[in-house]
PDB file of C-alpha atoms in Angstrom:
ATOM      1  CA  UNK A  21      -0.571 -23.922  -8.445  1.00 38.00           C
ATOM      2  CA  UNK A  22       1.095 -24.618  -5.099  1.00 42.00           C
ATOM      3  CA  UNK A  23       2.072 -22.010  -2.546  1.00 58.00           C
ATOM      4  CA  UNK A  24       4.842 -20.573  -4.666  1.00 77.00           C
ATOM      5  CA  UNK A  25       2.744 -18.744  -7.247  1.00 91.00           C
ATOM      6  CA  UNK A  26       1.445 -15.187  -7.284  1.00 95.00           C
ATOM      7  CA  UNK A  27      -1.901 -14.290  -5.670  1.00 95.00           C
ATOM      8  CA  UNK A  28      -3.740 -11.494  -7.478  1.00 96.00           C
ATOM      9  CA  UNK A  29      -6.606  -9.295  -6.286  1.00 97.00           C
ATOM     10  CA  UNK A  30      -8.152  -5.861  -6.738  1.00 98.00           C
ATOM     11  CA  UNK A  31      -8.741  -3.288  -4.045  1.00 98.00           C
ATOM     12  CA  UNK A  32     -11.901  -1.910  -5.681  1.00 97.00           C
ATOM     13  CA  UNK A  33     -13.797  -5.169  -6.135  1.00 95.00           C
ATOM     14  CA  UNK A  34     -15.836  -7.375  -3.814  1.00 91.00           C
ATOM     15  CA  UNK A  35     -17.006  -4.383  -1.816  1.00 92.00           C
ATOM     16  CA  UNK A  36     -18.979  -5.207   1.316  1.00 89.00           C
ATOM     17  CA  UNK A  37     -22.666  -5.849   0.688  1.00 87.00           C
ATOM     18  CA  UNK A  38     -23.830  -3.897   3.717  1.00 88.00           C
ATOM     19  CA  UNK A  39     -22.774  -0.244   3.275  1.00 81.00           C
ATOM     20  CA  UNK A  40     -24.072   0.716   6.723  1.00 87.00           C
ATOM     21  CA  UNK A  41     -21.131  -1.082   8.357  1.00 90.00           C
ATOM     22  CA  UNK A  42     -17.543   0.035   8.014  1.00 91.00           C
ATOM     23  CA  UNK A  43     -15.583  -2.935   6.669  1.00 95.00           C
ATOM     24  CA  UNK A  44     -12.088  -3.915   7.802  1.00 96.00           C
ATOM     25  CA  UNK A  45     -10.542  -6.756   5.811  1.00 96.00           C
ATOM     26  CA  UNK A  46      -7.107  -8.254   6.057  1.00 97.00           C
ATOM     27  CA  UNK A  47      -5.392  -8.451   2.679  1.00 96.00           C
ATOM     28  CA  UNK A  48      -2.131  -9.921   3.920  1.00 95.00           C
ATOM     29  CA  UNK A  49      -0.422 -10.788   7.169  1.00 94.00           C
ATOM     30  CA  UNK A  50       3.224 -11.683   7.427  1.00 91.00           C
ATOM     31  CA  UNK A  51       4.739 -11.869  10.876  1.00 87.00           C
ATOM     32  CA  UNK A  52       3.758  -8.647  12.605  1.00 89.00           C
ATOM     33  CA  UNK A  53       3.036  -6.777   9.385  1.00 94.00           C
ATOM     34  CA  UNK A  54      -0.618  -6.514   8.496  1.00 96.00           C
ATOM     35  CA  UNK A  55      -2.138  -5.063   5.353  1.00 97.00           C
ATOM     36  CA  UNK A  56      -5.771  -4.048   5.536  1.00 98.00           C
ATOM     37  CA  UNK A  57      -8.473  -2.694   3.255  1.00 98.00           C
ATOM     38  CA  UNK A  58     -10.983  -0.411   4.945  1.00 97.00           C
ATOM     39  CA  UNK A  59     -14.209   0.606   3.239  1.00 97.00           C
ATOM     40  CA  UNK A  60     -16.035   3.561   4.792  1.00 97.00           C
ATOM     41  CA  UNK A  61     -19.170   5.350   3.684  1.00 96.00           C
ATOM     42  CA  UNK A  62     -20.038   8.254   5.943  1.00 96.00           C
ATOM     43  CA  UNK A  63     -18.401   6.483   8.876  1.00 96.00           C
ATOM     44  CA  UNK A  64     -16.351   8.318  11.469  1.00 96.00           C
ATOM     45  CA  UNK A  65     -14.708   7.342  14.722  1.00 96.00           C
ATOM     46  CA  UNK A  66     -17.094   7.418  17.695  1.00 95.00           C
ATOM     47  CA  UNK A  67     -17.298  10.691  19.621  1.00 95.00           C
ATOM     48  CA  UNK A  68     -14.264  11.064  21.869  1.00 94.00           C
ATOM     49  CA  UNK A  69     -12.535   7.974  20.478  1.00 97.00           C
ATOM     50  CA  UNK A  70      -8.860   8.091  19.499  1.00 97.00           C
ATOM     51  CA  UNK A  71      -6.770   5.376  17.930  1.00 96.00           C
ATOM     52  CA  UNK A  72      -3.597   4.973  19.998  1.00 96.00           C
ATOM     53  CA  UNK A  73      -1.603   2.154  18.438  1.00 95.00           C
ATOM     54  CA  UNK A  74       1.551   0.431  19.698  1.00 94.00           C
ATOM     55  CA  UNK A  75       2.957   0.142  16.167  1.00 95.00           C
ATOM     56  CA  UNK A  76       3.401   2.514  13.303  1.00 96.00           C
ATOM     57  CA  UNK A  77       0.758   2.741  10.583  1.00 97.00           C
ATOM     58  CA  UNK A  78       0.910   3.907   6.977  1.00 98.00           C
ATOM     59  CA  UNK A  79      -2.441   4.591   5.410  1.00 98.00           C
ATOM     60  CA  UNK A  80      -3.395   5.736   1.911  1.00 98.00           C
ATOM     61  CA  UNK A  81      -6.797   6.797   0.649  1.00 98.00           C
ATOM     62  CA  UNK A  82      -7.227   4.984  -2.656  1.00 98.00           C
ATOM     63  CA  UNK A  83     -10.727   6.239  -3.467  1.00 98.00           C
ATOM     64  CA  UNK A  84     -13.208   8.677  -1.901  1.00 98.00           C
ATOM     65  CA  UNK A  85     -12.808  11.577   0.492  1.00 98.00           C
ATOM     66  CA  UNK A  86     -11.992  11.695   4.179  1.00 98.00           C
ATOM     67  CA  UNK A  87     -10.664  13.806   7.016  1.00 98.00           C
ATOM     68  CA  UNK A  88      -8.295  12.548   9.703  1.00 98.00           C
ATOM     69  CA  UNK A  89      -7.787  14.385  12.976  1.00 98.00           C
ATOM     70  CA  UNK A  90      -4.610  14.219  15.046  1.00 97.00           C
ATOM     71  CA  UNK A  91      -4.291  15.065  18.708  1.00 96.00           C
ATOM     72  CA  UNK A  92      -0.724  16.296  19.002  1.00 91.00           C
ATOM     73  CA  UNK A  93       0.073  18.520  17.305  1.00 89.00           C
ATOM     74  CA  UNK A  94      -3.627  19.197  16.906  1.00 95.00           C
ATOM     75  CA  UNK A  95      -4.463  19.186  13.211  1.00 96.00           C
ATOM     76  CA  UNK A  96      -6.785  17.848  10.578  1.00 97.00           C
ATOM     77  CA  UNK A  97      -5.632  16.368   7.296  1.00 98.00           C
ATOM     78  CA  UNK A  98      -8.034  16.267   4.367  1.00 98.00           C
ATOM     79  CA  UNK A  99      -7.522  13.140   2.305  1.00 98.00           C
ATOM     80  CA  UNK A 100      -8.122  12.761  -1.429  1.00 98.00           C
ATOM     81  CA  UNK A 101      -7.210   9.745  -3.559  1.00 98.00           C
ATOM     82  CA  UNK A 102      -3.468   9.125  -3.479  1.00 98.00           C
ATOM     83  CA  UNK A 103      -2.979  10.971  -0.202  1.00 98.00           C
ATOM     84  CA  UNK A 104      -1.175   8.990   2.450  1.00 98.00           C
ATOM     85  CA  UNK A 105      -0.083   9.573   6.029  1.00 98.00           C
ATOM     86  CA  UNK A 106       2.606   7.918   8.072  1.00 97.00           C
ATOM     87  CA  UNK A 107       1.300   7.691  11.626  1.00 97.00           C
ATOM     88  CA  UNK A 108       3.960   7.010  14.267  1.00 95.00           C
ATOM     89  CA  UNK A 109       3.314   4.605  17.125  1.00 95.00           C
ATOM     90  CA  UNK A 110       1.101   6.180  19.787  1.00 95.00           C
ATOM     91  CA  UNK A 111       0.271   9.164  17.607  1.00 96.00           C
ATOM     92  CA  UNK A 112      -3.373   9.601  18.544  1.00 97.00           C
ATOM     93  CA  UNK A 113      -5.707  10.013  15.611  1.00 97.00           C
ATOM     94  CA  UNK A 114      -9.327   9.559  14.590  1.00 98.00           C
ATOM     95  CA  UNK A 115     -11.405   9.496  11.442  1.00 98.00           C
ATOM     96  CA  UNK A 116     -13.274  12.777  11.615  1.00 98.00           C
ATOM     97  CA  UNK A 117     -15.295  12.368   8.436  1.00 98.00           C
ATOM     98  CA  UNK A 118     -15.742  10.191   5.374  1.00 98.00           C
ATOM     99  CA  UNK A 119     -17.875  11.040   2.348  1.00 98.00           C
ATOM    100  CA  UNK A 120     -21.434   9.766   2.877  1.00 96.00           C
ATOM    101  CA  UNK A 121     -22.138   9.666  -0.863  1.00 96.00           C
ATOM    102  CA  UNK A 122     -19.457   7.247  -2.015  1.00 95.00           C
ATOM    103  CA  UNK A 123     -17.252   4.466  -0.763  1.00 96.00           C
ATOM    104  CA  UNK A 124     -13.946   5.639   0.623  1.00 97.00           C
ATOM    105  CA  UNK A 125     -11.362   2.898   0.259  1.00 98.00           C
ATOM    106  CA  UNK A 126      -8.253   2.888   2.425  1.00 98.00           C
ATOM    107  CA  UNK A 127      -5.135   0.784   2.280  1.00 98.00           C
ATOM    108  CA  UNK A 128      -3.594   0.544   5.747  1.00 98.00           C
ATOM    109  CA  UNK A 129      -0.265  -1.042   6.606  1.00 98.00           C
ATOM    110  CA  UNK A 130       0.231  -1.879  10.259  1.00 97.00           C
ATOM    111  CA  UNK A 131       3.867  -2.187  11.195  1.00 94.00           C
ATOM    112  CA  UNK A 132       5.438  -3.858  14.225  1.00 87.00           C
ATOM    113  CA  UNK A 133       5.921  -1.940  17.443  1.00 82.00           C
ATOM    114  CA  UNK A 134       9.508  -0.764  17.948  1.00 73.00           C
ATOM    115  CA  UNK A 135      11.588  -3.429  19.717  1.00 68.00           C
ATOM    116  CA  UNK A 136      11.255  -3.175  23.476  1.00 56.00           C
ATOM    117  CA  UNK A 137       8.600  -0.495  23.207  1.00 50.00           C
ATOM    118  CA  UNK A 138       5.643  -2.686  22.441  1.00 46.00           C
ATOM    119  CA  UNK A 139       3.621  -1.897  25.497  1.00 46.00           C
ATOM    120  CA  UNK A 140       3.513   0.897  27.972  1.00 46.00           C
ATOM    121  CA  UNK A 141       1.967  -0.388  31.211  1.00 43.00           C
TER     122      UNK A 141
ATOM    123  CA  UNK B  23       6.386  19.279  15.164  1.00 38.00           C
ATOM    124  CA  UNK B  24       8.774  16.732  16.653  1.00 42.00           C
ATOM    125  CA  UNK B  25       9.056  13.112  15.590  1.00 57.00           C
ATOM    126  CA  UNK B  26       5.688  12.144  16.993  1.00 78.00           C
ATOM    127  CA  UNK B  27       3.422  13.811  14.445  1.00 92.00           C
ATOM    128  CA  UNK B  28       1.944  12.488  11.229  1.00 95.00           C
ATOM    129  CA  UNK B  29       3.831  12.747   7.931  1.00 95.00           C
ATOM    130  CA  UNK B  30       1.568  13.242   4.918  1.00 96.00           C
ATOM    131  CA  UNK B  31       2.293  12.766   1.226  1.00 97.00           C
ATOM    132  CA  UNK B  32       0.630  11.901  -2.078  1.00 98.00           C
ATOM    133  CA  UNK B  33       1.557   9.069  -4.379  1.00 98.00           C
ATOM    134  CA  UNK B  34       0.620  10.973  -7.543  1.00 97.00           C
ATOM    135  CA  UNK B  35       2.634  14.121  -6.948  1.00 95.00           C
ATOM    136  CA  UNK B  36       6.295  15.036  -7.374  1.00 91.00           C
ATOM    137  CA  UNK B  37       6.652  12.699 -10.319  1.00 92.00           C
ATOM    138  CA  UNK B  38      10.183  12.266 -11.611  1.00 89.00           C
ATOM    139  CA  UNK B  39      11.283  14.976 -14.033  1.00 88.00           C
ATOM    140  CA  UNK B  40      13.004  12.585 -16.426  1.00 88.00           C
ATOM    141  CA  UNK B  41      10.357  10.209 -17.836  1.00 81.00           C
ATOM    142  CA  UNK B  42      12.959   8.194 -19.741  1.00 87.00           C
ATOM    143  CA  UNK B  43      14.178   6.643 -16.494  1.00 90.00           C
ATOM    144  CA  UNK B  44      12.135   4.320 -14.370  1.00 91.00           C
ATOM    145  CA  UNK B  45      11.993   5.813 -10.867  1.00 95.00           C
ATOM    146  CA  UNK B  46      12.222   3.811  -7.642  1.00 96.00           C
ATOM    147  CA  UNK B  47      11.671   5.875  -4.500  1.00 96.00           C
ATOM    148  CA  UNK B  48      11.487   4.742  -0.911  1.00 97.00           C
ATOM    149  CA  UNK B  49       8.399   6.059   0.840  1.00 96.00           C
ATOM    150  CA  UNK B  50       9.043   4.385   4.168  1.00 95.00           C
ATOM    151  CA  UNK B  51      11.445   1.944   5.749  1.00 94.00           C
ATOM    152  CA  UNK B  52      10.890   0.364   9.125  1.00 91.00           C
ATOM    153  CA  UNK B  53      13.162  -2.484  10.102  1.00 88.00           C
ATOM    154  CA  UNK B  54      13.117  -4.886   7.193  1.00 89.00           C
ATOM    155  CA  UNK B  55       9.867  -3.558   5.748  1.00 94.00           C
ATOM    156  CA  UNK B  56      10.267  -1.220   2.821  1.00 96.00           C
ATOM    157  CA  UNK B  57       7.573   0.718   1.011  1.00 97.00           C
ATOM    158  CA  UNK B  58       8.405   1.954  -2.449  1.00 98.00           C
ATOM    159  CA  UNK B  59       6.830   4.029  -5.195  1.00 98.00           C
ATOM    160  CA  UNK B  60       7.774   3.010  -8.713  1.00 97.00           C
ATOM    161  CA  UNK B  61       6.983   5.202 -11.705  1.00 97.00           C
ATOM    162  CA  UNK B  62       7.236   3.506 -15.114  1.00 97.00           C
ATOM    163  CA  UNK B  63       6.486   4.831 -18.572  1.00 96.00           C
ATOM    164  CA  UNK B  64       6.993   2.221 -21.236  1.00 96.00           C
ATOM    165  CA  UNK B  65       9.657   0.539 -19.118  1.00 96.00           C
ATOM    166  CA  UNK B  66       9.996  -3.213 -18.900  1.00 96.00           C
ATOM    167  CA  UNK B  67      12.502  -5.563 -17.320  1.00 96.00           C
ATOM    168  CA  UNK B  68      15.574  -6.190 -19.480  1.00 95.00           C
ATOM    169  CA  UNK B  69      15.396  -9.158 -21.836  1.00 95.00           C
ATOM    170  CA  UNK B  70      15.924 -12.386 -19.919  1.00 94.00           C
ATOM    171  CA  UNK B  71      15.893 -10.660 -16.527  1.00 97.00           C
ATOM    172  CA  UNK B  72      13.846 -12.084 -13.653  1.00 97.00           C
ATOM    173  CA  UNK B  73      13.346 -10.651 -10.194  1.00 96.00           C
ATOM    174  CA  UNK B  74      14.120 -13.395  -7.665  1.00 96.00           C
ATOM    175  CA  UNK B  75      13.727 -11.858  -4.220  1.00 95.00           C
ATOM    176  CA  UNK B  76      14.558 -13.345  -0.797  1.00 94.00           C
ATOM    177  CA  UNK B  77      11.493 -11.713   0.789  1.00 95.00           C
ATOM    178  CA  UNK B  78       7.850 -11.527  -0.098  1.00 96.00           C
ATOM    179  CA  UNK B  79       6.502  -8.563  -2.063  1.00 97.00           C
ATOM    180  CA  UNK B  80       3.039  -7.062  -2.346  1.00 98.00           C
ATOM    181  CA  UNK B  81       2.584  -4.700  -5.244  1.00 98.00           C
ATOM    182  CA  UNK B  82      -0.427  -2.670  -6.392  1.00 98.00           C
ATOM    183  CA  UNK B  83      -0.813  -0.682  -9.582  1.00 98.00           C
ATOM    184  CA  UNK B  84      -2.271   2.649  -8.485  1.00 98.00           C
ATOM    185  CA  UNK B  85      -2.392   4.291 -11.914  1.00 98.00           C
ATOM    186  CA  UNK B  86      -1.648   3.241 -15.497  1.00 98.00           C
ATOM    187  CA  UNK B  87      -1.454  -0.136 -17.204  1.00 98.00           C
ATOM    188  CA  UNK B  88       1.075  -2.929 -16.979  1.00 98.00           C
ATOM    189  CA  UNK B  89       1.725  -6.616 -17.510  1.00 98.00           C
ATOM    190  CA  UNK B  90       3.676  -8.835 -15.134  1.00 98.00           C
ATOM    191  CA  UNK B  91       5.083 -12.186 -16.161  1.00 98.00           C
ATOM    192  CA  UNK B  92       5.687 -15.065 -13.776  1.00 97.00           C
ATOM    193  CA  UNK B  93       7.995 -18.003 -14.379  1.00 96.00           C
ATOM    194  CA  UNK B  94       6.374 -20.809 -12.404  1.00 91.00           C
ATOM    195  CA  UNK B  95       3.586 -21.438 -13.020  1.00 89.00           C
ATOM    196  CA  UNK B  96       4.169 -19.612 -16.270  1.00 95.00           C
ATOM    197  CA  UNK B  97       1.591 -16.861 -16.605  1.00 96.00           C
ATOM    198  CA  UNK B  98       1.034 -13.223 -17.334  1.00 97.00           C
ATOM    199  CA  UNK B  99      -1.119 -10.938 -15.219  1.00 98.00           C
ATOM    200  CA  UNK B 100      -2.540  -7.767 -16.764  1.00 98.00           C
ATOM    201  CA  UNK B 101      -2.651  -4.970 -14.240  1.00 98.00           C
ATOM    202  CA  UNK B 102      -5.154  -2.100 -14.139  1.00 98.00           C
ATOM    203  CA  UNK B 103      -5.510   0.476 -11.345  1.00 98.00           C
ATOM    204  CA  UNK B 104      -6.376  -1.216  -8.059  1.00 98.00           C
ATOM    205  CA  UNK B 105      -4.978  -4.577  -9.136  1.00 98.00           C
ATOM    206  CA  UNK B 106      -2.480  -6.048  -6.732  1.00 98.00           C
ATOM    207  CA  UNK B 107      -0.373  -9.200  -6.564  1.00 98.00           C
ATOM    208  CA  UNK B 108       1.187 -10.951  -3.633  1.00 97.00           C
ATOM    209  CA  UNK B 109       4.511 -12.340  -4.822  1.00 97.00           C
ATOM    210  CA  UNK B 110       6.021 -15.012  -2.556  1.00 95.00           C
ATOM    211  CA  UNK B 111       9.737 -15.070  -1.816  1.00 95.00           C
ATOM    212  CA  UNK B 112      11.733 -16.463  -4.747  1.00 95.00           C
ATOM    213  CA  UNK B 113       8.722 -16.361  -7.067  1.00 96.00           C
ATOM    214  CA  UNK B 114      10.449 -15.257 -10.248  1.00 97.00           C
ATOM    215  CA  UNK B 115       8.743 -12.430 -12.062  1.00 97.00           C
ATOM    216  CA  UNK B 116       9.400  -9.603 -14.489  1.00 98.00           C
ATOM    217  CA  UNK B 117       7.697  -6.500 -15.780  1.00 98.00           C
ATOM    218  CA  UNK B 118       6.703  -7.500 -19.301  1.00 98.00           C
ATOM    219  CA  UNK B 119       5.139  -4.202 -20.352  1.00 98.00           C
ATOM    220  CA  UNK B 120       4.062  -0.812 -19.062  1.00 98.00           C
ATOM    221  CA  UNK B 121       1.973   1.709 -20.969  1.00 98.00           C
ATOM    222  CA  UNK B 122       4.254   3.994 -23.007  1.00 96.00           C
ATOM    223  CA  UNK B 123       1.641   6.766 -23.159  1.00 96.00           C
ATOM    224  CA  UNK B 124       1.133   7.450 -19.462  1.00 95.00           C
ATOM    225  CA  UNK B 125       2.850   7.094 -16.130  1.00 96.00           C
ATOM    226  CA  UNK B 126       2.193   3.800 -14.406  1.00 97.00           C
ATOM    227  CA  UNK B 127       2.496   4.231 -10.665  1.00 98.00           C
ATOM    228  CA  UNK B 128       3.134   1.232  -8.431  1.00 98.00           C
ATOM    229  CA  UNK B 129       3.084   0.870  -4.677  1.00 98.00           C
ATOM    230  CA  UNK B 130       5.391  -1.970  -3.636  1.00 98.00           C
ATOM    231  CA  UNK B 131       5.768  -3.373  -0.145  1.00 97.00           C
ATOM    232  CA  UNK B 132       8.885  -5.431   0.438  1.00 97.00           C
ATOM    233  CA  UNK B 133       8.558  -7.770   3.377  1.00 94.00           C
ATOM    234  CA  UNK B 134      11.258  -9.545   5.360  1.00 87.00           C
ATOM    235  CA  UNK B 135      12.578 -12.906   4.242  1.00 82.00           C
ATOM    236  CA  UNK B 136      11.118 -15.801   6.239  1.00 73.00           C
ATOM    237  CA  UNK B 137      13.204 -16.500   9.363  1.00 68.00           C
ATOM    238  CA  UNK B 138      16.081 -18.818   8.584  1.00 56.00           C
ATOM    239  CA  UNK B 139      15.333 -18.761   4.881  1.00 50.00           C
ATOM    240  CA  UNK B 140      16.927 -15.487   3.987  1.00 46.00           C
ATOM    241  CA  UNK B 141      19.460 -16.837   1.573  1.00 46.00           C
ATOM    242  CA  UNK B 142      19.786 -19.950  -0.451  1.00 46.00           C
ATOM    243  CA  UNK B 143      23.448 -20.522  -1.272  1.00 43.00           C
TER     244      UNK B 143
END
């Protein structure tokens, strides 16, 4: 086949065997762009924890049900399949809830930090 | 709200009003990374046409049914919801078929060309 051919896959298959652990899997990495599948089942971010990322993220819920919480402006966004959110760099957010009765499958795209703004000391 | 807040959307809503035209819409652009929704209904690439792109593409069928054809190695890949394909730079491909009876919705991520390999004269 060589490196030049297409590589197929499916986002719904090969689900993690242990549903008690939230699963983060890299689908693709190219330079600073990273594509990730996340499988949650009743998982939520730890109490008081906020994601605060140097780069932008785009995340879509492909299957399941979830709620994201944002710090500023303070709001919650209920996610159903097909819903996506663009999350700017350093926009603090957390997973408030995911459905405990089914797998929620996310597709997350992590984008590079803006040039010269990668890190705030 | 300011620029710092989250921007939500849904990939299944606001479908194009004219189903006779294949619709390409940019969801997000950041630097050289471009995220696109494509809505097809019975559309296919023109006879003899091949996509031959300088950058890598990752494309997932979110809804519908489709067939992609690749030139080298010669193969077809049938796509159902959740199926995705990583298409290397300059891997020639075409849309051979999309379901004429329903909207097929694609999420395509266009990635930058490899450094120094952007164009082959």
